[in-house]
One Martini backbone bead per residue (centre of mass of N, CA, C, O) as a GRO file, in nm:
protein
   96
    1UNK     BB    1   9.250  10.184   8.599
    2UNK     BB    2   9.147  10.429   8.726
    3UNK     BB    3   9.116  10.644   8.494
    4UNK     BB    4   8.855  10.480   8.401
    5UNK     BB    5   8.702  10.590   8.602
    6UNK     BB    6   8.412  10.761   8.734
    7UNK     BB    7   8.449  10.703   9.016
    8UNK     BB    8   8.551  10.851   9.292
    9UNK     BB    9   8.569  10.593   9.493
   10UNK     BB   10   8.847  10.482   9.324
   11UNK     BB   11   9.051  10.642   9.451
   12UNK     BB   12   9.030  10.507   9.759
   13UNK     BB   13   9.063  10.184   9.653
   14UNK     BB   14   9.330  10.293   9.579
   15UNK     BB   15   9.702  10.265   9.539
   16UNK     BB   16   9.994  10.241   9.695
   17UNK     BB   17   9.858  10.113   9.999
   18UNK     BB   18   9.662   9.889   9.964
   19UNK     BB   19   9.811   9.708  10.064
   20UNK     BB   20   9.887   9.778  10.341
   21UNK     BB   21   9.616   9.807  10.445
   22UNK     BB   22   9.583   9.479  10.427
   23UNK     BB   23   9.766   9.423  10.607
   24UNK     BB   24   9.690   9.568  10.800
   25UNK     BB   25   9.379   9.404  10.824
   26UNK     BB   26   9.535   9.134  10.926
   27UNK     BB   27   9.656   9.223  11.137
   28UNK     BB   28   9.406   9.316  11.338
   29UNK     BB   29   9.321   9.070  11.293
   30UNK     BB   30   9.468   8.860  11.442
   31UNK     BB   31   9.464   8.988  11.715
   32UNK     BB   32   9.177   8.916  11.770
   33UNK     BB   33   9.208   8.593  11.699
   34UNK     BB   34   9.389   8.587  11.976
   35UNK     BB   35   9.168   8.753  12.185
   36UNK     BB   36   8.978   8.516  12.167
   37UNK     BB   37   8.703   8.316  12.214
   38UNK     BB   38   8.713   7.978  12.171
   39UNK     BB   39   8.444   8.015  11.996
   40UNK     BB   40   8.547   8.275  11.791
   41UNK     BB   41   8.797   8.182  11.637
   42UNK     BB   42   8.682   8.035  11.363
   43UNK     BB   43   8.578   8.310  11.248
   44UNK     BB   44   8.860   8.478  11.247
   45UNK     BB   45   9.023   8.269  11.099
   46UNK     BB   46   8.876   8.342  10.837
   47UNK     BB   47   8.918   8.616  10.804
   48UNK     BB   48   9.246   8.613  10.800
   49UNK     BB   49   9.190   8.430  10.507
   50UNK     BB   50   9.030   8.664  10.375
   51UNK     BB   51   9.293   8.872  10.363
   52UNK     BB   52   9.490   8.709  10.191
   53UNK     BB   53   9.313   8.679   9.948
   54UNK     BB   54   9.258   9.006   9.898
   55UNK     BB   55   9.591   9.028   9.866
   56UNK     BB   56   9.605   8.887   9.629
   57UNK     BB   57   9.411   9.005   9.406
   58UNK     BB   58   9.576   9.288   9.450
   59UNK     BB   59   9.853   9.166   9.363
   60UNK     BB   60   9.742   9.073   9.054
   61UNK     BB   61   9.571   9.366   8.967
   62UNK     BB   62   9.542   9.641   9.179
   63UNK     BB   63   9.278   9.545   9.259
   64UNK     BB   64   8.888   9.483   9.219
   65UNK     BB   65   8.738   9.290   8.961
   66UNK     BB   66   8.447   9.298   9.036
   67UNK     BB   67   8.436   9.650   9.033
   68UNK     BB   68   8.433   9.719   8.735
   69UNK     BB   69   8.116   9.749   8.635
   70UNK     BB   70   8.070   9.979   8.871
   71UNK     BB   71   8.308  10.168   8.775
   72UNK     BB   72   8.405  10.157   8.465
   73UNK     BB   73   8.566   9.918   8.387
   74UNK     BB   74   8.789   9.735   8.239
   75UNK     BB   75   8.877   9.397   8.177
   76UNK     BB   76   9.097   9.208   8.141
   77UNK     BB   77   9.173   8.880   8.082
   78UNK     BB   78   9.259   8.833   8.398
   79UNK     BB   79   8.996   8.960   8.506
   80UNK     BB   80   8.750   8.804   8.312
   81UNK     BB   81   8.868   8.495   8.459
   82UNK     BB   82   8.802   8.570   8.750
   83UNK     BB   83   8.499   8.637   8.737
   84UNK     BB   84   8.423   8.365   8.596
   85UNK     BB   85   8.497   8.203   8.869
   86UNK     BB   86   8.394   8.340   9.127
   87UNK     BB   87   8.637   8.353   9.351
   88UNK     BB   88   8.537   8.551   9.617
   89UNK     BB   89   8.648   8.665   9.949
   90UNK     BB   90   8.412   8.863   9.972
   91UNK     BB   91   8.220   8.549  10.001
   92UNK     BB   92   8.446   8.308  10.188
   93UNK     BB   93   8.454   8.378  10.526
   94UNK     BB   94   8.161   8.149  10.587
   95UNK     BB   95   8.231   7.953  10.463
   96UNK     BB   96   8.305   7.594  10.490
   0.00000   0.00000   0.00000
């Protein structure tokens, strides 16, 4: 929880919104990927999809599970078991 952490900035990055926060983040990047040049689509439609998952990773967890141990927080087992996995969504946007 928020609660482990030191970091003052771990407060800001999470809360009952943050599902919210990253919905509004989802419409956004899908507004701009539709208002996209055909040649920028195929960029913004990674954007949109990583949007996603980045989604789906706090609803499963209720933070982002990678930034534990910069944070000071302890890693649950399904959190320890998604980092060792490392597919990280803020590192798939570019991927092909």
């Amino acid at each position: 929880m928020v609660q482990d952490s030191p970091h003052p900035a771990a407060w800001a990055l999470r809360g009952a919104g943050h599902l919210d926060r990253v919905d509004r983040l989802i419409r956004l990047r899908e507004d701009v990927a539709a208002d996209a040049p055909p040649h920028l689509q195929p960029i913004y439609r990674r954007l949109v999809a990583q949007g996603y998952k980045v989604r789906a990773v706090i609803a499963a967890f209720g933070r982002h599970p990678h930034r534990n141990q910069i944070l000071g927080r302890t890693s649950t087992p399904a959190e320890a078991a998604y980092i060792e996995r490392g597919d990280f969504p803020h590192e798939s946007a570019f991927k092909e």
